[in-house]
Amino acid sequence: MFGRRVSLDAAQPALQPGGPTSQPKGQATPAAPTPRATAERAPESGAKPTGRAAPYYTLKKELLAALIEAIDVAQLTAMNVEDARAEIRIIAGEIMATRKIAVSAVEQGELIEDLCNDVLGYGPLEPLLARDDIADIMVNGCDPIYIEVGGRVQQTDIRFRDNDQLLNVCQRIVSQVGRRVDESSPICDARLPDGSRVNVIVPPLAVDGPTLTIRKFKKDKLRLEQLVQFGAISPEGATILEIIGRVRCNVLISGGTGSGKTTLLNCLTGFVDPGERIVTCEDSAELQLQQPHVVRLETRPPSVEGTGEITMRDLVKNCLRMRPERIIVGEVRGPEAFDLLQAMNTGHDGSMGTLHANTPREALSRIESMITMGGFSLPAKTIRQIMVSSVDVIIQAARLRDGSRRITHITEVLGMEGDVPITQDLFVYDIIGEDADGRIIGQHRSTGIGRPKFAERARYFGEEARLSDALAAAKVGDT
Ligand SMILES: Nc1ncnc2c1ncn2[C@@H]1O[C@H](COP(=O)(O)OP(=O)(O)O)[C@@H](O)[C@H]1O
Ligand SMILES: [Mg+2]
């Protein structure tokens, strides 16, 4: 049982200033309490506010305060979650009985569930975190929370009671990576125990209150067959992608945020030979490689004191010393672009990375500017030469205006003409129109190139015939 349990009658609703002294802690490493954090009130939930009258919240507020008086929350959070929940149920039941609070059994159940979420979990976020269909959760202050489902952003009827409650949940989340957020350190990236990525930015930078953005971790990453099923790519296109992965093309996957780059990268790695040694570098390990011989590396943000940062470039440079056969970079966004190209150029064929760009050509110019800005004093032409001799294929992912995600280009990098890199689309997605519901109608097709530059490579791996068949089958309009 618990250390600090006082007589229930003595437990006062602790809403007056200086309220409860025991601050609920995160499930893992508790953060050092900040002045703001300690000044906060006990967390409360508005988990399902719709249709619920104010008395529900008043009651919950009281119960929560009483509960925090009655138990040692720090000890509770150290327990396993199920035991802790059971304990909260018992104590909350007792408090309700002692105070002669009359509610229906259903309401009591919900109330207690809400309380558990507040004390042990992420308050109003809990029901959203439990849903598998949600890709992103966006909390902008204590206004209603937005989610992204099936490519579309929707407003939920879920909200935090106030910014204090929200900040409290933010603290609990970032405490798990040993950080805290406050005015002096208002930005933090963290990860939930389930692998979801979290960004927190708080006032004064976030003007309207703490802002929390969660990219939910998908346990089961989409596979290429599913992308075909969803129409993100046609079956022939999928075959081409499979061959690109198999025959060790150096690949850049380009696209906007949330366009499906990581998903696609994960699909491509599915075709890597199980005998290869792969090293992956990511900001937060998302890729789920099926091969046995994989080393996963993750960058590290600077500590609160601003020390100890390990950048993507540090990782990519280091992984060259790890005898990789392929290097996979989760997201290329800085000078590591140069090291990745070097790797591609020096016998690590089949290396891959994603980057943020809207077209394959833009992907190349982005890489060029990442290298230029990285302080390498190389002439533009040299950078371009390195680029075109390293990258074989650029695959473009896009989220269209109807929310659907498609692979819009499979493009080869051919070489240089004068100072200009030359690319050639092999396979594209054409938008034809829109149906009555605003859904985009379009089709994937090959551009008629019968023998891409990497056909030679495909031949070496015994895939040439399959490649040209897929390209021929994807041709549209000439039967
Ligand atoms: N073709 C697709 N169809 C439907 N959902 C997709 C598709 N590709 C990706 N998704 C989903 O979209 C979300 C964002 O994908 P992700 O690959 O992480 O994007 P990015 O890396 O470009 O930011 C994920 O929830 C993922 O499961
Ligand atoms: Mg990504």
Coordinates of C-alpha atoms and ligand atoms in Angstrom, one line a residue:
M1 CA 0.0 0.0 0.0
F2 CA 1.0 3.6 -0.1
G3 CA 3.1 5.7 2.1
R4 CA 1.1 8.8 2.6
R5 CA -2.5 7.9 3.0
V6 CA -4.4 10.2 5.2
S7 CA -7.8 9.8 6.6
L8 CA -10.2 10.4 3.8
D9 CA -12.4 12.8 5.7
A10 CA -9.4 15.0 6.2
A11 CA -8.6 15.1 2.5
Q12 CA -9.6 18.6 1.4
P13 CA -10.1 19.6 -2.2
A14 CA -6.8 21.3 -2.7
L15 CA -7.7 24.0 -5.2
Q16 CA -6.6 26.9 -3.1
P17 CA -3.3 28.4 -3.8
G18 CA -0.4 26.2 -2.9
G19 CA -2.7 23.1 -3.4
P20 CA -1.3 19.6 -3.5
T21 CA 2.3 19.2 -2.8
S22 CA 2.9 15.9 -4.5
Q23 CA 3.4 16.5 -8.2
P24 CA 2.5 13.6 -10.4
K25 CA 5.6 12.4 -12.2
G26 CA 6.2 11.0 -15.6
Q27 CA 6.2 7.2 -15.9
A28 CA 9.9 7.2 -16.4
T29 CA 12.6 9.6 -15.3
P30 CA 11.0 12.4 -13.5
A31 CA 12.1 15.8 -14.6
A32 CA 13.6 18.2 -12.2
P33 CA 10.6 20.3 -11.2
T34 CA 10.8 23.8 -12.6
P35 CA 9.3 26.7 -10.7
R36 CA 6.5 26.7 -13.2
A37 CA 5.9 23.0 -12.9
T38 CA 5.8 23.1 -9.1
A39 CA 3.4 26.0 -9.2
E40 CA 1.0 24.1 -11.4
R41 CA -2.1 22.6 -10.1
A42 CA -2.8 19.0 -10.1
P43 CA -3.5 17.8 -13.6
E44 CA -7.0 17.3 -14.7
S45 CA -8.6 15.9 -17.7
G46 CA -11.3 17.1 -20.1
A47 CA -11.0 13.8 -21.9
K48 CA -14.5 13.7 -23.3
P49 CA -15.9 17.1 -22.8
T50 CA -18.7 16.9 -25.3
G51 CA -22.1 16.7 -23.8
R52 CA -20.7 16.7 -20.3
A53 CA -22.0 19.3 -18.0
A54 CA -19.7 21.5 -15.9
P55 CA -20.6 19.6 -12.6
Y56 CA -18.8 16.6 -14.0
Y57 CA -15.6 18.6 -14.2
T58 CA -16.1 20.2 -10.8
L59 CA -16.6 16.8 -9.3
K60 CA -13.6 15.5 -11.0
K61 CA -11.5 18.4 -9.9
E62 CA -12.5 17.7 -6.3
L63 CA -11.9 14.0 -6.6
L64 CA -8.6 14.5 -8.1
A65 CA -7.5 16.9 -5.4
A66 CA -8.7 14.5 -2.8
L67 CA -7.0 11.6 -4.5
I68 CA -3.7 13.4 -4.6
E69 CA -4.0 14.2 -0.9
A70 CA -4.8 10.6 -0.2
I71 CA -2.0 8.8 -2.0
D72 CA 1.6 9.3 -2.8
V73 CA 1.5 9.9 -6.5
A74 CA 5.2 9.5 -7.0
Q75 CA 5.0 6.0 -5.6
L76 CA 2.0 5.3 -7.7
T77 CA 3.7 6.2 -10.9
A78 CA 6.6 3.9 -10.1
M79 CA 4.2 0.9 -10.0
N80 CA 3.1 -1.0 -13.0
V81 CA 0.3 0.8 -14.7
E82 CA -2.4 -1.9 -14.1
D83 CA -1.7 -2.1 -10.4
A84 CA -1.6 1.7 -10.2
R85 CA -4.9 1.9 -11.9
A86 CA -6.5 -0.7 -9.6
E87 CA -5.2 1.3 -6.7
I88 CA -6.7 4.5 -8.0
R89 CA -10.0 2.8 -8.6
I90 CA -10.1 1.6 -5.0
I91 CA -9.2 4.9 -3.4
A92 CA -11.4 7.0 -5.7
G93 CA -14.3 4.6 -4.9
E94 CA -13.6 5.1 -1.2
I95 CA -13.5 8.8 -1.5
M96 CA -16.8 8.8 -3.4
A97 CA -18.4 6.6 -0.8
T98 CA -17.2 8.7 2.1
R99 CA -18.3 11.9 0.5
K100 CA -21.6 10.4 -0.5
I101 CA -21.2 11.4 -4.1
A102 CA -24.0 9.9 -6.0
V103 CA -23.4 9.1 -9.7
S104 CA -24.4 6.3 -11.9
A105 CA -22.1 3.3 -12.2
V106 CA -21.3 4.2 -15.8
E107 CA -20.4 7.7 -14.9
Q108 CA -18.4 6.5 -11.9
G109 CA -16.5 4.2 -14.2
E110 CA -15.7 7.0 -16.7
L111 CA -14.8 9.4 -14.0
I112 CA -12.3 7.0 -12.5
E113 CA -10.9 6.2 -15.9
D114 CA -10.4 9.9 -16.5
L115 CA -8.7 10.2 -13.2
C116 CA -6.3 7.4 -14.0
N117 CA -5.4 9.0 -17.3
D118 CA -4.7 12.3 -15.5
V119 CA -2.6 10.8 -12.8
L120 CA -0.8 8.2 -14.8
G121 CA -1.0 9.1 -18.4
Y122 CA -1.4 11.9 -20.8
G123 CA -4.9 13.2 -19.7
P124 CA -7.1 14.1 -22.7
L125 CA -4.6 12.7 -25.1
E126 CA -5.0 9.2 -23.9
P127 CA -8.0 8.3 -26.1
L128 CA -6.3 9.8 -29.1
L129 CA -3.1 8.0 -28.5
A130 CA -5.0 4.7 -28.3
R131 CA -6.4 5.1 -31.8
D132 CA -4.5 3.5 -34.6
D133 CA -6.1 5.4 -37.4
I134 CA -4.6 8.7 -36.3
A135 CA -1.4 9.9 -38.0
D136 CA -0.8 13.2 -36.2
I137 CA -2.2 14.9 -33.1
M138 CA -1.9 18.6 -32.9
V139 CA -2.6 20.5 -29.7
N140 CA -2.5 24.3 -30.0
G141 CA -3.0 25.6 -26.5
C142 CA -6.0 24.4 -24.7
D143 CA -8.3 24.8 -27.7
P144 CA -9.9 21.8 -29.3
I145 CA -7.3 19.3 -30.4
Y146 CA -6.7 18.6 -34.1
I147 CA -5.9 15.2 -35.6
E148 CA -5.0 13.9 -39.0
V149 CA -6.9 10.8 -40.1
G150 CA -6.6 9.4 -43.6
G151 CA -4.6 12.4 -44.9
R152 CA -7.2 14.9 -43.6
V153 CA -7.0 17.2 -40.7
Q154 CA -10.0 17.2 -38.4
Q155 CA -11.0 19.1 -35.3
T156 CA -11.9 16.8 -32.4
D157 CA -14.2 17.7 -29.5
I158 CA -11.4 16.9 -27.1
R159 CA -9.6 19.7 -25.3
F160 CA -7.4 20.4 -22.3
R161 CA -9.1 22.3 -19.5
D162 CA -6.5 25.0 -19.5
N163 CA -2.9 25.7 -20.4
D164 CA -1.7 24.6 -17.0
Q165 CA -3.0 21.1 -17.6
L166 CA -1.5 21.0 -21.0
L167 CA 1.9 22.2 -19.8
N168 CA 1.7 19.6 -17.2
V169 CA 1.2 16.9 -19.7
C170 CA 4.0 18.4 -21.8
Q171 CA 6.4 18.2 -18.8
R172 CA 5.4 14.6 -18.3
I173 CA 6.2 13.7 -21.9
V174 CA 9.6 15.5 -22.1
S175 CA 10.6 14.2 -18.6
Q176 CA 10.8 10.8 -20.3
V177 CA 13.8 12.0 -22.3
G178 CA 15.3 13.7 -19.3
R179 CA 14.3 17.2 -20.4
R180 CA 12.0 19.9 -19.3
V181 CA 10.3 22.8 -21.0
D182 CA 10.0 26.2 -19.6
E183 CA 10.7 29.8 -20.5
S184 CA 14.4 29.3 -20.6
S185 CA 14.2 26.1 -22.6
P186 CA 11.0 26.4 -24.6
I187 CA 11.5 23.9 -27.4
C188 CA 11.9 20.2 -26.9
D189 CA 11.7 17.0 -29.0
A190 CA 10.8 13.9 -27.2
R191 CA 9.5 10.4 -27.8
L192 CA 6.6 8.6 -26.2
P193 CA 7.3 5.0 -24.9
D194 CA 5.4 3.7 -28.0
G195 CA 7.8 5.4 -30.3
S196 CA 5.7 8.3 -31.3
R197 CA 7.6 11.5 -32.0
V198 CA 6.7 14.6 -30.0
N199 CA 7.6 18.3 -30.4
V200 CA 6.8 20.7 -27.7
I201 CA 7.1 24.5 -27.9
V202 CA 5.8 26.6 -25.1
P203 CA 5.4 30.3 -24.4
P204 CA 6.8 32.8 -24.9
L205 CA 7.7 31.3 -28.2
A206 CA 4.3 29.8 -28.7
V207 CA 2.2 32.8 -28.3
D208 CA -1.2 31.2 -27.6
G209 CA 0.0 28.5 -25.1
P210 CA 1.9 25.3 -25.1
T211 CA 1.9 23.6 -28.5
L212 CA 2.3 19.9 -28.8
T213 CA 2.6 18.0 -32.0
I214 CA 2.7 14.2 -32.1
R215 CA 3.5 12.0 -35.0
K216 CA 2.0 8.8 -34.0
F217 CA 4.2 5.7 -34.3
K218 CA 2.7 3.1 -36.6
K219 CA 3.5 -0.3 -35.2
D220 CA 2.7 -1.9 -38.5
K221 CA 4.3 0.1 -41.2
L222 CA 2.5 0.1 -44.5
R223 CA 3.9 -2.4 -47.0
L224 CA 4.2 -1.9 -50.7
E225 CA 1.2 -4.1 -51.4
Q226 CA -0.9 -1.8 -49.2
L227 CA 0.4 1.3 -51.0
V228 CA -0.8 -0.5 -54.2
Q229 CA -4.1 -1.2 -52.6
F230 CA -4.5 2.5 -51.6
G231 CA -3.6 3.6 -55.1
A232 CA -0.4 5.3 -54.0
I233 CA 1.3 3.4 -56.7
S234 CA 0.2 1.1 -59.5
P235 CA 1.2 -2.6 -59.5
E236 CA 3.8 -2.0 -62.3
G237 CA 5.1 1.0 -60.4
A238 CA 5.5 -1.2 -57.3
T239 CA 7.5 -3.7 -59.3
I240 CA 9.8 -0.9 -60.5
L241 CA 10.3 0.2 -56.9
E242 CA 11.0 -3.3 -55.9
I243 CA 13.7 -3.7 -58.6
I244 CA 15.2 -0.4 -57.6
G245 CA 15.5 -1.6 -54.0
R246 CA 16.8 -5.0 -55.0
V247 CA 19.5 -4.0 -57.6
R248 CA 21.1 -1.5 -55.2
C249 CA 20.3 1.8 -56.8
N250 CA 21.3 4.8 -54.7
V251 CA 18.0 6.4 -54.0
L252 CA 16.7 9.7 -52.7
I253 CA 13.1 9.8 -51.6
S254 CA 11.7 13.3 -51.9
G255 CA 8.5 14.7 -50.6
G256 CA 6.8 17.1 -48.2
T257 CA 6.1 16.6 -44.6
G258 CA 3.8 13.7 -44.0
S259 CA 3.8 12.7 -47.7
G260 CA 4.9 9.2 -46.9
K261 CA 8.7 9.4 -47.4
T262 CA 9.6 7.3 -44.4
T263 CA 6.9 4.8 -45.2
L264 CA 8.3 4.5 -48.7
L265 CA 11.8 4.2 -47.5
N266 CA 10.7 1.4 -45.2
C267 CA 9.0 -0.4 -48.1
L268 CA 12.2 -0.1 -50.2
T269 CA 14.4 -1.6 -47.5
G270 CA 12.1 -4.6 -47.6
F271 CA 13.9 -5.7 -50.8
V272 CA 17.4 -5.5 -49.5
D273 CA 19.1 -8.9 -49.4
P274 CA 19.1 -10.4 -45.9
G275 CA 22.8 -11.0 -46.1
E276 CA 23.7 -7.3 -46.3
R277 CA 25.0 -5.2 -43.4
I278 CA 22.8 -2.1 -43.2
V279 CA 23.4 0.9 -40.9
T280 CA 20.5 3.3 -40.4
C281 CA 20.8 6.9 -39.2
E282 CA 17.7 8.6 -37.9
D283 CA 16.6 11.4 -35.7
S284 CA 14.3 9.0 -34.0
A285 CA 14.3 5.4 -35.0
E286 CA 11.2 4.8 -37.1
L287 CA 12.4 2.4 -39.8
Q288 CA 11.5 -1.2 -39.3
L289 CA 14.0 -3.3 -41.3
Q290 CA 13.3 -6.9 -41.6
Q291 CA 16.8 -8.0 -42.2
P292 CA 18.8 -9.6 -39.4
H293 CA 22.0 -7.6 -39.9
V294 CA 21.0 -4.0 -39.1
V295 CA 22.6 -1.5 -36.9
R296 CA 20.3 1.4 -35.9
L297 CA 21.8 4.7 -34.9
E298 CA 20.0 7.8 -33.6
T299 CA 21.0 11.4 -33.2
R300 CA 21.0 13.0 -29.9
P301 CA 19.8 16.6 -29.2
P302 CA 21.9 18.8 -27.0
S303 CA 21.3 18.5 -23.2
V304 CA 19.7 21.3 -21.2
E305 CA 23.2 22.8 -20.8
G306 CA 23.6 22.7 -24.6
T307 CA 26.2 20.0 -24.7
G308 CA 26.5 16.5 -25.9
E309 CA 24.7 16.9 -29.2
I310 CA 25.3 14.2 -31.8
T311 CA 24.2 15.4 -35.2
M312 CA 23.1 13.4 -38.3
R313 CA 26.5 14.3 -39.8
D314 CA 28.3 12.8 -36.9
L315 CA 26.3 9.6 -37.3
V316 CA 26.7 9.3 -41.1
K317 CA 30.5 10.0 -40.9
N318 CA 30.8 7.4 -38.2
C319 CA 28.8 4.8 -39.9
L320 CA 31.3 4.9 -42.8
R321 CA 33.7 3.3 -40.4
M322 CA 31.3 0.6 -39.5
R323 CA 31.8 -1.4 -42.7
P324 CA 28.2 -0.9 -43.9
E325 CA 27.1 -2.3 -47.2
R326 CA 24.2 0.1 -47.3
I327 CA 23.6 3.3 -45.4
I328 CA 20.1 4.5 -44.9
V329 CA 19.5 8.0 -43.7
G330 CA 16.1 8.8 -42.2
E331 CA 16.1 12.4 -43.1
V332 CA 18.8 14.4 -44.9
R333 CA 18.5 18.0 -44.1
G334 CA 22.0 19.4 -43.6
P335 CA 25.7 18.8 -44.3
E336 CA 25.3 15.0 -43.9
A337 CA 24.1 15.2 -47.5
F338 CA 27.7 15.4 -48.5
D339 CA 28.7 12.3 -46.5
L340 CA 25.8 10.3 -47.8
L341 CA 26.8 11.1 -51.4
Q342 CA 30.3 10.2 -50.6
A343 CA 29.1 6.9 -49.2
M344 CA 27.0 6.3 -52.4
N345 CA 30.0 7.0 -54.4
T346 CA 32.4 4.8 -52.6
G347 CA 31.0 1.4 -52.8
H348 CA 28.0 1.6 -50.6
D349 CA 25.6 1.1 -53.5
G350 CA 22.0 0.9 -52.5
S351 CA 22.2 3.7 -49.9
M352 CA 19.1 5.7 -49.4
G353 CA 17.8 8.8 -47.8
T354 CA 14.8 11.0 -47.7
L355 CA 14.6 14.7 -48.0
H356 CA 12.2 17.5 -48.2
A357 CA 11.4 18.7 -51.7
N358 CA 8.5 19.1 -54.0
T359 CA 9.9 17.7 -57.2
P360 CA 12.8 15.5 -58.1
R361 CA 14.6 18.4 -59.6
E362 CA 14.1 20.4 -56.5
A363 CA 15.5 17.5 -54.5
L364 CA 18.8 17.9 -56.4
S365 CA 19.0 21.6 -55.8
R366 CA 18.1 21.1 -52.2
I367 CA 21.0 18.7 -51.8
E368 CA 23.3 21.1 -53.6
S369 CA 22.3 23.9 -51.2
M370 CA 22.6 21.7 -48.1
I371 CA 26.2 21.0 -49.2
T372 CA 26.9 24.7 -50.0
M373 CA 25.5 25.8 -46.7
G374 CA 27.4 23.1 -44.9
G375 CA 30.5 25.1 -45.5
F376 CA 32.2 22.8 -48.0
S377 CA 34.1 25.2 -50.2
L378 CA 33.5 23.3 -53.4
P379 CA 32.5 24.9 -56.7
A380 CA 28.9 24.4 -57.6
K381 CA 29.8 22.3 -60.6
T382 CA 31.8 19.9 -58.5
I383 CA 29.0 19.5 -56.1
R384 CA 26.6 18.7 -59.0
Q385 CA 29.1 16.3 -60.5
I386 CA 29.3 14.4 -57.2
M387 CA 25.5 14.5 -57.0
V388 CA 24.8 13.1 -60.4
S389 CA 27.5 10.4 -60.1
S390 CA 26.1 9.3 -56.8
V391 CA 22.3 9.4 -57.0
D392 CA 20.7 6.9 -59.4
V393 CA 17.0 7.4 -58.7
I394 CA 14.8 10.0 -57.1
I395 CA 11.3 8.9 -56.0
Q396 CA 8.8 11.6 -55.3
A397 CA 6.1 11.2 -52.8
A398 CA 3.2 13.7 -52.4
R399 CA 0.2 14.3 -50.4
L400 CA -2.4 15.6 -52.8
R401 CA -5.0 18.2 -52.0
D402 CA -7.7 15.6 -51.3
G403 CA -5.4 14.1 -48.6
S404 CA -4.4 11.1 -50.6
R405 CA -0.7 10.1 -50.8
R406 CA 0.8 9.1 -54.1
I407 CA 4.1 8.4 -55.6
T408 CA 4.2 11.0 -58.3
H409 CA 7.6 10.4 -60.0
I410 CA 10.2 7.8 -60.4
T411 CA 13.0 9.8 -61.9
E412 CA 16.5 8.9 -63.0
V413 CA 19.5 11.1 -62.7
L414 CA 21.4 10.8 -65.9
G415 CA 24.4 13.1 -65.8
M416 CA 25.4 16.6 -66.6
E417 CA 24.9 18.7 -69.7
G418 CA 27.3 21.6 -69.3
D419 CA 26.6 22.7 -65.7
V420 CA 23.1 21.3 -65.5
P421 CA 22.2 18.0 -64.0
I422 CA 19.9 16.0 -66.3
T423 CA 17.1 13.9 -65.0
Q424 CA 14.6 11.7 -66.8
D425 CA 11.2 10.7 -65.5
L426 CA 10.5 7.0 -65.9
F427 CA 7.2 6.8 -64.3
V428 CA 4.8 9.5 -63.3
Y429 CA 1.3 10.2 -61.9
D430 CA -1.0 12.3 -64.0
I431 CA -3.9 14.1 -62.4
I432 CA -6.9 13.8 -64.7
G433 CA -9.7 15.4 -62.7
E434 CA -11.7 15.3 -59.5
D435 CA -14.8 13.3 -58.7
A436 CA -18.0 14.7 -57.1
D437 CA -16.6 14.2 -53.6
G438 CA -13.4 16.2 -54.3
R439 CA -11.3 13.1 -54.6
I440 CA -8.6 13.3 -57.2
I441 CA -8.7 11.0 -60.2
G442 CA -5.5 10.2 -61.9
Q443 CA -3.3 7.5 -63.2
H444 CA 0.2 6.2 -63.0
R445 CA 2.0 5.6 -66.2
S446 CA 5.5 5.0 -67.6
T447 CA 6.8 7.7 -69.8
G448 CA 7.9 5.4 -72.5
I449 CA 11.5 5.0 -71.6
G450 CA 12.1 1.4 -72.4
R451 CA 15.6 1.1 -71.1
P452 CA 16.5 3.2 -68.1
K453 CA 20.1 4.0 -67.2
F454 CA 19.9 1.5 -64.3
A455 CA 18.9 -1.3 -66.7
E456 CA 22.5 -2.3 -66.8
R457 CA 22.5 -2.7 -63.0
A458 CA 19.2 -4.6 -63.3
R459 CA 20.8 -7.0 -65.8
Y460 CA 23.6 -7.7 -63.4
F461 CA 21.1 -8.7 -60.7
G462 CA 19.0 -10.7 -63.2
E463 CA 16.1 -8.2 -63.1
E464 CA 16.4 -6.6 -66.5
A465 CA 13.5 -8.4 -68.2
R466 CA 11.2 -7.8 -65.3
L467 CA 12.1 -4.1 -65.4
S468 CA 11.4 -3.7 -69.0
D469 CA 8.1 -5.7 -68.8
A470 CA 6.9 -3.5 -65.9
L471 CA 7.8 -0.3 -67.8
A472 CA 6.1 -1.6 -70.9
A473 CA 3.0 -2.7 -69.0
A474 CA 2.7 0.8 -67.4
K475 CA 2.6 2.5 -70.8
V476 CA -0.8 4.2 -71.3
G477 CA -2.6 4.8 -74.5
D478 CA -0.7 2.8 -77.1
T479 CA -2.1 -0.6 -77.5
Ligands
LIG1 N1 0.4 5.8 -49.4 C1 -0.1 6.0 -48.2 N2 -1.5 5.9 -48.0 C2 -2.0 6.2 -46.8 N3 -1.3 6.5 -45.8 C3 0.0 6.7 -45.9 C4 0.7 6.4 -47.1 N4 2.0 6.7 -47.0 C5 2.2 7.0 -45.7 N5 1.0 7.0 -45.0 C6 0.8 7.4 -43.6 O1 1.1 8.8 -43.6 C7 1.7 9.2 -42.3 C8 3.0 9.9 -42.6 O2 3.9 9.1 -43.3 P1 5.4 9.2 -43.2 O3 6.0 8.1 -44.1 O4 5.9 9.2 -41.8 O5 5.7 10.6 -43.8 P2 7.0 11.5 -44.0 O6 8.2 10.6 -43.6 O7 7.0 12.0 -45.4 O8 6.8 12.7 -43.0 C9 1.9 7.8 -41.6 O9 0.9 7.7 -40.7 C10 1.8 6.8 -42.7 O10 1.3 5.6 -42.2
MG2 MG 9.6 10.9 -42.2

